[in-house]
CSV table of C-alpha atoms in Angstrom, one decimal:
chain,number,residue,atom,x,y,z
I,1,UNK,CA,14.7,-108.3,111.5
I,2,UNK,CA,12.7,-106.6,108.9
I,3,UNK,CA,9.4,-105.4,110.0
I,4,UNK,CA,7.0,-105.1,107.8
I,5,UNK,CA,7.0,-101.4,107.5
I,6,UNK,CA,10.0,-101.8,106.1
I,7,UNK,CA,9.5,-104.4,103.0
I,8,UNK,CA,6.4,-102.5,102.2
I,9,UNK,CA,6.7,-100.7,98.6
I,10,UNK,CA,7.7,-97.3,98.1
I,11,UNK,CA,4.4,-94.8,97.5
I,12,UNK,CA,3.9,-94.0,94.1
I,13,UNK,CA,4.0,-90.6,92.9
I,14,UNK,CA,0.1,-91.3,91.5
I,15,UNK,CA,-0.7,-91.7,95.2
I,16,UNK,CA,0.5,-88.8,96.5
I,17,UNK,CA,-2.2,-85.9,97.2
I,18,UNK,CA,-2.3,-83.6,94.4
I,19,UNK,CA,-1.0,-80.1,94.9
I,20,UNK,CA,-3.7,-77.9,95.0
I,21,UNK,CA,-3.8,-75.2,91.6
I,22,UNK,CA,-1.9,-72.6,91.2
I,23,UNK,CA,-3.5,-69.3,91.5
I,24,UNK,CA,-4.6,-68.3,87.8
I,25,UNK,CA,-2.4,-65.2,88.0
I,26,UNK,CA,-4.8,-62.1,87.0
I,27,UNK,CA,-4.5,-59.8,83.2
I,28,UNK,CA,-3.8,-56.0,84.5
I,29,UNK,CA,-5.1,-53.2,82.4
I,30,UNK,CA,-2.3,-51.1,81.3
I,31,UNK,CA,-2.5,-47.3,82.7
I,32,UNK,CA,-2.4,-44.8,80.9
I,33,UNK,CA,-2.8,-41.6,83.2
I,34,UNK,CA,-2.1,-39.3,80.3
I,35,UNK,CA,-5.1,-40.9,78.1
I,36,UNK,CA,-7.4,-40.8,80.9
I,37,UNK,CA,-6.2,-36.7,81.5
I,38,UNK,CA,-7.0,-35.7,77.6
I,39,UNK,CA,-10.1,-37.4,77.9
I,40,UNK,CA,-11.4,-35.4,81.2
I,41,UNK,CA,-9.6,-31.9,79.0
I,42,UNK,CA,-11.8,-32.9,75.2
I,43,UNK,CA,-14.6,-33.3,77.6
I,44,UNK,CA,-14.7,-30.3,79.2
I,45,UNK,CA,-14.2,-28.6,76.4
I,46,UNK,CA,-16.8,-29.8,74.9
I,47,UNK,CA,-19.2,-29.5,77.4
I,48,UNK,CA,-18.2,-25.5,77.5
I,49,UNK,CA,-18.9,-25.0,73.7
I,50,UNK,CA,-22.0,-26.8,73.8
I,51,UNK,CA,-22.8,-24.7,77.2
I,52,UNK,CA,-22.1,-21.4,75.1
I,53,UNK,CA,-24.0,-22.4,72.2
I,54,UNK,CA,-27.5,-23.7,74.1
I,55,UNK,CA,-27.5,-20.3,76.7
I,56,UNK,CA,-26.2,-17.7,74.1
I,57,UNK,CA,-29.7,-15.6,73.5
I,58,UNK,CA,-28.1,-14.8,70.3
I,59,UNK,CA,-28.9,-18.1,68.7
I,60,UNK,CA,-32.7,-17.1,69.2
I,61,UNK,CA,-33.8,-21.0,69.6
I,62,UNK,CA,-37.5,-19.5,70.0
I,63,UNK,CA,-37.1,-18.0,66.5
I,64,UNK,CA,-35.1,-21.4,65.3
I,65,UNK,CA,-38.0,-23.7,66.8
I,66,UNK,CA,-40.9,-21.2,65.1
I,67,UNK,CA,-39.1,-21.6,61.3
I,68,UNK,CA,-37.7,-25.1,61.6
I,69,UNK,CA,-40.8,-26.8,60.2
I,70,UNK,CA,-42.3,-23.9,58.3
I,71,UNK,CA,-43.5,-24.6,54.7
I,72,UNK,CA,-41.3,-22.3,53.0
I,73,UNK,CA,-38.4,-24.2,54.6
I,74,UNK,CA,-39.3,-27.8,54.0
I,75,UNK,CA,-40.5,-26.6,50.6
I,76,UNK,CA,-36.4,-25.7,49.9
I,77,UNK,CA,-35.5,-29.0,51.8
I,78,UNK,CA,-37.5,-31.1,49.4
I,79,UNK,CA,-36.1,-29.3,46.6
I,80,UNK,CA,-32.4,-29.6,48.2
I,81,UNK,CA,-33.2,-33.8,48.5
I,82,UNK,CA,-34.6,-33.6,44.8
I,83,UNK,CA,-31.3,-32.1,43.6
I,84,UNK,CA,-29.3,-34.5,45.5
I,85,UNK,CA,-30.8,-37.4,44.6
I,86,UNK,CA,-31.1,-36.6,40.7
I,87,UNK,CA,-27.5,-35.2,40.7
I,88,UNK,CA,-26.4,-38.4,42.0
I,89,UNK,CA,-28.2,-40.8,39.6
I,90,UNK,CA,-27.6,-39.1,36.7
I,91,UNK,CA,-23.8,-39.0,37.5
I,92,UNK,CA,-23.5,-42.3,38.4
I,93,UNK,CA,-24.7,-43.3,35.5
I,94,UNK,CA,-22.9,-41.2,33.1
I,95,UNK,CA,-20.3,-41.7,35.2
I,96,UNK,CA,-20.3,-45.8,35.0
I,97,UNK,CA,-20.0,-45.0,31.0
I,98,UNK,CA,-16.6,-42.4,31.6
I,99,UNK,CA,-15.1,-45.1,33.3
I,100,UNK,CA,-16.1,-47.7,31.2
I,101,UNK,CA,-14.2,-45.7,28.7
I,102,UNK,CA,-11.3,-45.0,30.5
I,103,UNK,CA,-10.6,-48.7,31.1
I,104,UNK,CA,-11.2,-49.2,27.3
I,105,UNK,CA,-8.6,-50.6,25.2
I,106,UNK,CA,-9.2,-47.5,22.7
I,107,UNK,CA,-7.1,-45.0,23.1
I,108,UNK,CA,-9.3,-42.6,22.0
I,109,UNK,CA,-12.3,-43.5,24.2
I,110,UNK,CA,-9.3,-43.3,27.0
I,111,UNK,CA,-8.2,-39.6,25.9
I,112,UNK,CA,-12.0,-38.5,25.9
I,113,UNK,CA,-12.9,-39.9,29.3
I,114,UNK,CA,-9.6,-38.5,30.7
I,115,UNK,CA,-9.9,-34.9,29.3
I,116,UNK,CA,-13.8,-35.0,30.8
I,117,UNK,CA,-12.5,-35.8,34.2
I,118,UNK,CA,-9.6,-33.4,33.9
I,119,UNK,CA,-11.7,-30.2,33.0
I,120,UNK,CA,-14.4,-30.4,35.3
I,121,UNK,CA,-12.5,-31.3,38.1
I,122,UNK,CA,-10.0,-28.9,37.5
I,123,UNK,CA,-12.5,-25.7,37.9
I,124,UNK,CA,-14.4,-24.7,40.9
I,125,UNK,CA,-18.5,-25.8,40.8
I,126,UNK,CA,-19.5,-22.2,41.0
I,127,UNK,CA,-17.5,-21.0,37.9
I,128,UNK,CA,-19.6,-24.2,35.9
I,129,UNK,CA,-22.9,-23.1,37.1
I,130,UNK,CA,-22.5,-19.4,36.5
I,131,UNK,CA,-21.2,-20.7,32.8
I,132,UNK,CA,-23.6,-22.8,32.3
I,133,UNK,CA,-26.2,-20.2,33.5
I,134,UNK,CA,-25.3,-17.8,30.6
I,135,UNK,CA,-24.8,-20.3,28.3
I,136,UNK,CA,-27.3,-18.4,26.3
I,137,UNK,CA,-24.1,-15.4,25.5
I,138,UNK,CA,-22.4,-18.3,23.5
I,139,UNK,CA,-25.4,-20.3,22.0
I,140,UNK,CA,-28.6,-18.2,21.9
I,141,UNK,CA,-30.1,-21.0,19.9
I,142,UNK,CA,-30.5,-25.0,20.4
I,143,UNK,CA,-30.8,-26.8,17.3
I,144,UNK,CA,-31.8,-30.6,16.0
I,145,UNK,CA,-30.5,-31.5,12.8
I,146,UNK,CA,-27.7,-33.1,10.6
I,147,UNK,CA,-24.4,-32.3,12.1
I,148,UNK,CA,-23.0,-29.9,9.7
I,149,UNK,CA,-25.9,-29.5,8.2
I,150,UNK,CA,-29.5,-28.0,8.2
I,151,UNK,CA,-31.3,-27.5,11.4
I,152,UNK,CA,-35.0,-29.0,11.8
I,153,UNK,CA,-36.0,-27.5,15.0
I,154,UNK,CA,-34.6,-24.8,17.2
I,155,UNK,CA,-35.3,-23.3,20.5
I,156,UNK,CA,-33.8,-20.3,22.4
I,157,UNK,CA,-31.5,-21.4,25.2
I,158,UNK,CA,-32.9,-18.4,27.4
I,159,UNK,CA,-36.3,-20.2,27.0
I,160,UNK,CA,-35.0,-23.5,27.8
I,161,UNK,CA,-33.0,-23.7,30.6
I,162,UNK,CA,-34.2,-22.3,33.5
I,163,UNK,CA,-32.5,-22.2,36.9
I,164,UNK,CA,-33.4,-25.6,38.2
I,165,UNK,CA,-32.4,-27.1,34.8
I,166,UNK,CA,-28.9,-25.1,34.7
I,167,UNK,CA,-28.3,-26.5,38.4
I,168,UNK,CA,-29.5,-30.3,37.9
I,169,UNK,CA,-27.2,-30.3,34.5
I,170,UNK,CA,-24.1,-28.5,36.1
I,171,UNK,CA,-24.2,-30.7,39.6
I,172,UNK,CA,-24.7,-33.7,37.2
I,173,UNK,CA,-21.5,-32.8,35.1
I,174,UNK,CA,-20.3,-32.2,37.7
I,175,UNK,CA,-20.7,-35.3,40.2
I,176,UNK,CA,-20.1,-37.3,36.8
I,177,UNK,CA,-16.3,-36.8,36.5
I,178,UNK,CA,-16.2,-37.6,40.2
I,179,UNK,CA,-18.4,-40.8,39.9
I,180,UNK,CA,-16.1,-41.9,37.6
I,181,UNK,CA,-13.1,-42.0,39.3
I,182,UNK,CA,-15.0,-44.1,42.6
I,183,UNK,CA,-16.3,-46.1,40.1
I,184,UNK,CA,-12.8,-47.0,38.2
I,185,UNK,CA,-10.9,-47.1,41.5
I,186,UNK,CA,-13.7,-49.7,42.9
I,187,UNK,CA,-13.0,-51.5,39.6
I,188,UNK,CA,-9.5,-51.6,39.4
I,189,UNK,CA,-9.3,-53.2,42.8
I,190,UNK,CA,-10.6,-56.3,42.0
I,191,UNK,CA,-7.9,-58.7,41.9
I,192,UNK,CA,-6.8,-59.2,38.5
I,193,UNK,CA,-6.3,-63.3,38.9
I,194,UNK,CA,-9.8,-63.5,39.9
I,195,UNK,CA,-10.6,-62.7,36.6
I,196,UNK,CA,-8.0,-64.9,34.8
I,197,UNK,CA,-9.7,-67.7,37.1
I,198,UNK,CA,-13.6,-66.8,35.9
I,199,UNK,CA,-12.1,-66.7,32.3
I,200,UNK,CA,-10.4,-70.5,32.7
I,201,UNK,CA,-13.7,-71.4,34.3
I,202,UNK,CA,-15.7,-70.4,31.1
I,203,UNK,CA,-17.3,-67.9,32.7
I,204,UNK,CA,-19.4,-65.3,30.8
I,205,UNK,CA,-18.1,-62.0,31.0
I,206,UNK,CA,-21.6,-60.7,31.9
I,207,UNK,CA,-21.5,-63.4,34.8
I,208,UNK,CA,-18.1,-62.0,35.9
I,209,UNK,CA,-18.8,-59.0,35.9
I,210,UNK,CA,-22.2,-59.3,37.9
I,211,UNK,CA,-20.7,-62.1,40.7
I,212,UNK,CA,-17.2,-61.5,40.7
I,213,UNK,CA,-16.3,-57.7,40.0
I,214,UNK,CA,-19.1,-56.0,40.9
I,215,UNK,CA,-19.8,-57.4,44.5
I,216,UNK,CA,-15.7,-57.2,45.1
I,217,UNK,CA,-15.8,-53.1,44.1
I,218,UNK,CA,-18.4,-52.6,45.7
I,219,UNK,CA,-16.6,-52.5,48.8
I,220,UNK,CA,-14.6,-49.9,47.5
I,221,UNK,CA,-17.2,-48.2,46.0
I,222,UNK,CA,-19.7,-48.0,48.3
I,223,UNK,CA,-17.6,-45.6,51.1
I,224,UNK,CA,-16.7,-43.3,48.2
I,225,UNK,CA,-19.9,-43.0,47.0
I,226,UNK,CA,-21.6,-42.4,50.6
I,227,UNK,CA,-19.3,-39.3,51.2
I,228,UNK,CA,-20.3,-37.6,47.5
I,229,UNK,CA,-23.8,-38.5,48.3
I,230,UNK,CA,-23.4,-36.5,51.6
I,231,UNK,CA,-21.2,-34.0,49.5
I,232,UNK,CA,-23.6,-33.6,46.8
I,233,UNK,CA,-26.3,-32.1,49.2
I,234,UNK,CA,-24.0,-30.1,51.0
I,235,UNK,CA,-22.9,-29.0,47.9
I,236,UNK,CA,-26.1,-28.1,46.6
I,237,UNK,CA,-26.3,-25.1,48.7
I,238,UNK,CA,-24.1,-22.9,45.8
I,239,UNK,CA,-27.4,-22.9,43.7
I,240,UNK,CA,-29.0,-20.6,45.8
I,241,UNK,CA,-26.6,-17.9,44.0
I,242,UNK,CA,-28.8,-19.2,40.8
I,243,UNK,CA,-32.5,-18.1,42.9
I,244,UNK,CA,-33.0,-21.5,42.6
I,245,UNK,CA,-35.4,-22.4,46.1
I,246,UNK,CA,-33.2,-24.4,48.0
I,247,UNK,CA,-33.0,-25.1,51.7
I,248,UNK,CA,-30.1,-22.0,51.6
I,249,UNK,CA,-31.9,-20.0,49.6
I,250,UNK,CA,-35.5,-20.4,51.2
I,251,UNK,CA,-34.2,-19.4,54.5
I,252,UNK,CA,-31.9,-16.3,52.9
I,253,UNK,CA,-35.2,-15.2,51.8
I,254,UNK,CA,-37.1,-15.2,55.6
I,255,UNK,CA,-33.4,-13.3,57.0
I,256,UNK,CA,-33.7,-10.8,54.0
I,257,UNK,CA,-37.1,-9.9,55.2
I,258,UNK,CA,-36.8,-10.0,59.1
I,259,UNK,CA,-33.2,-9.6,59.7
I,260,UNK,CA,-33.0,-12.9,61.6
I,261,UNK,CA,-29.8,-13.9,60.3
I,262,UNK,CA,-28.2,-16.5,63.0
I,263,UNK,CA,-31.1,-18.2,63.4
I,264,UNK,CA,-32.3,-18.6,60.3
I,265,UNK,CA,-28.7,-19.6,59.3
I,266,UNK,CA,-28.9,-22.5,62.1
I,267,UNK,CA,-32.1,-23.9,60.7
I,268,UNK,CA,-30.8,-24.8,57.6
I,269,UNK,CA,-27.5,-26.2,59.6
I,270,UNK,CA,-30.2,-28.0,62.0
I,271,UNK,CA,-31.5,-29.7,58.8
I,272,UNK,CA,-28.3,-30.1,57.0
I,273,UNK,CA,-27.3,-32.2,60.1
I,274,UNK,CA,-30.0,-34.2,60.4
I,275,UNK,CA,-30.4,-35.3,57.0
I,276,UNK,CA,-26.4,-36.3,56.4
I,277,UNK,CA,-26.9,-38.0,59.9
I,278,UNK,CA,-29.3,-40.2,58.6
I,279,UNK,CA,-27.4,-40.5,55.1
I,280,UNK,CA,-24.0,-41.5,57.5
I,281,UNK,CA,-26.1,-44.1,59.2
I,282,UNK,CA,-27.6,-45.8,55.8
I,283,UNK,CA,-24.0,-46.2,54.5
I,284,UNK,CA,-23.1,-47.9,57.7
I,285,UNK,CA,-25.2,-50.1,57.0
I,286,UNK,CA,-24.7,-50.1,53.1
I,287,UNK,CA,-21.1,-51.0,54.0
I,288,UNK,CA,-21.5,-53.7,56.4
I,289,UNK,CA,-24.1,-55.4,53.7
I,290,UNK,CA,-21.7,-55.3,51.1
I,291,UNK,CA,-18.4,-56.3,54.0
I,292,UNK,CA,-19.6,-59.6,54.3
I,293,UNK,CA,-17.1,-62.5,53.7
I,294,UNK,CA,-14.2,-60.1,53.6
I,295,UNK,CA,-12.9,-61.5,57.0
I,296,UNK,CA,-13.0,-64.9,58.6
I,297,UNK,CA,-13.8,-63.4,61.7
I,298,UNK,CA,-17.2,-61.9,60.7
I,299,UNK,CA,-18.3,-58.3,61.3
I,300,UNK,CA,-17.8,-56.4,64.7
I,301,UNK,CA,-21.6,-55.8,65.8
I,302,UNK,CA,-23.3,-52.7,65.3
I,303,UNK,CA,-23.8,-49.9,68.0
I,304,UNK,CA,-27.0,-51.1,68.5
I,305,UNK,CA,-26.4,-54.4,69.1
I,306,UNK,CA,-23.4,-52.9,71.7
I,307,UNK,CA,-25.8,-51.2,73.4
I,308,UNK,CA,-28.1,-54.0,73.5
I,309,UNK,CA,-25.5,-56.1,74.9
I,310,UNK,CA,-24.4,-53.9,77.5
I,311,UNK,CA,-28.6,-53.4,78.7
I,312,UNK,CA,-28.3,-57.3,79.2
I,313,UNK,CA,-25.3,-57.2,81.2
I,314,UNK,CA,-26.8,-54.0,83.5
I,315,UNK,CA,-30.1,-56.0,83.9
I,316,UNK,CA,-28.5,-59.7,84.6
I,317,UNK,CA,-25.7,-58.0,87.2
């Protein structure tokens, strides 16, 4: 006889104790000895050279510390900043117009910009200034008047152009053919169906051009433009062979006179560094601005936020 053990139902499975969870199995980091070796070898190399350059006496870092905020030497900084910055204006906005015409359907506006671009990128910046600084063998005389025709008021080019002037208009031509090739390249990577779109939308060219093309370039632009910024005042430096008082210059005067010549040599590259540090980190930041939208994801934070982060995480643990 059937006990009732036996005519009981069979457990369900939704009864049964529930195995207990699997051990979430744990992400390894890949090793990579050989990474880790190059690492400890680029860092002890580099501790070693900055090791010879802070205890070699022949740097003279009393002499460096005397002259890095004399007047004489900030007085050529300022200058070197003033030439940078006009340089750059003015050939961005010459160079906005070269482009301009090289994107032109006129073929002749095209042929122009082109040869521009061609010749003064084609010859080194020293042969320019030098050129331009005895213009006055090939046109002793400046003249306003009626092209082919009478002149109404001349002046001698010796009387003119001065050093600074020779330098601020060869750097300009200079940075100008340059400018316009970052500013056509920014241009031309605009996708050409936005455009097509604007247009079937009615769009204004003036309004395409300010909110479709010219925030889409800019990210093109913009990383261009930082290095010839940082460029440009580097570059400035070849006007001291014009005696114009430039940060080079000012301190080739002080070495002329004492002999210091490392020292004085490591205050202009003291300066040189600081100022294109702080140039570096305003594009950074110039680039992020103008990065915004590009990806889905958003923009990776900035070192300072990083290091923000990581003080959070050292003060909660």
């Amino acid at each position: 006889m059937a006990t009732p053990q036996d005519v009981l139902p069979a457990p369900s499975p939704l009864d049964r104790p529930a195995a207990p969870p699997a051990p979430e199995a744990r992400i390894v980091a890949r090793r990579r000895p050989g990474q880790w070796a190059a690492a400890g070898v680029a860092l002890l190399l580099a501790a070693m050279a900055v090791n010879s350059v802070i205890r070699n006496k022949a740097f003279q870092w009393d002499v460096v510390a005397d002259w890095f905020t004399a007047r004489s030497v900030l007085n050529g900084l300022a200058l070197t900043l003033w030439l940078t910055a006009a340089t750059l204006a003015l050939g961005f906005l010459l160079g906005t117009l070269l482009a301009t015409m090289r994107l032109s359907a006129n073929p002749v506006l095209r042929t122009l910009s082109w040869g521009y671009v061609w010749v003064f990128r084609s010859t080194p910046p020293l042969v320019q200034l030098l050129f331009f600084f005895n213009i006055g063998a090939l046109y002793p005389t400046l003249g306003l008047g009626l092209p082919f025709g009478p002149e109404f008021v001349t002046v001698r080019t010796v009387n003119l152009m001065g050093p600074t002037l020779t330098a601020v208009i060869g750097l300009t031509l200079l940075e100008t053919a340059y400018a316009a090739e970052v500013i056509r390249g920014g241009i031309l990577s605009v996708d050409r169906g936005q455009l097509e779109a604007a247009a079937a939308l009615g769009l204004g060219r003036w309004r395409v051009l300010r909110r479709i093309v010219v925030p889409q370039a800019m990210r093109a632009i913009v990383p261009s433009a930082g290095n010839m910024l940082i460029g440009a005042l580097k570059g400035t430096s070849i006007v001291s062979v014009l005696a114009v008082s430039d940060l080079l210059y000012s301190v080739q005067l002080v070495y002329l006179q004492s002999y210091q010549v490392i020292p004085m040599l490591m205050v202009a590259t003291l300066w040189y560094l600081v100022v294109t540090t702080l140039l570096s980190v305003g594009q950074y930041y110039v680039e992020r601005r103008f990065a915004r939208g590009a990806t889905r994801d958003g923009l990776p934070p900035t070192p300072l936020q990083r290091a923000r982060a990581a003080l959070t995480r050292a003060v909660r643990a």
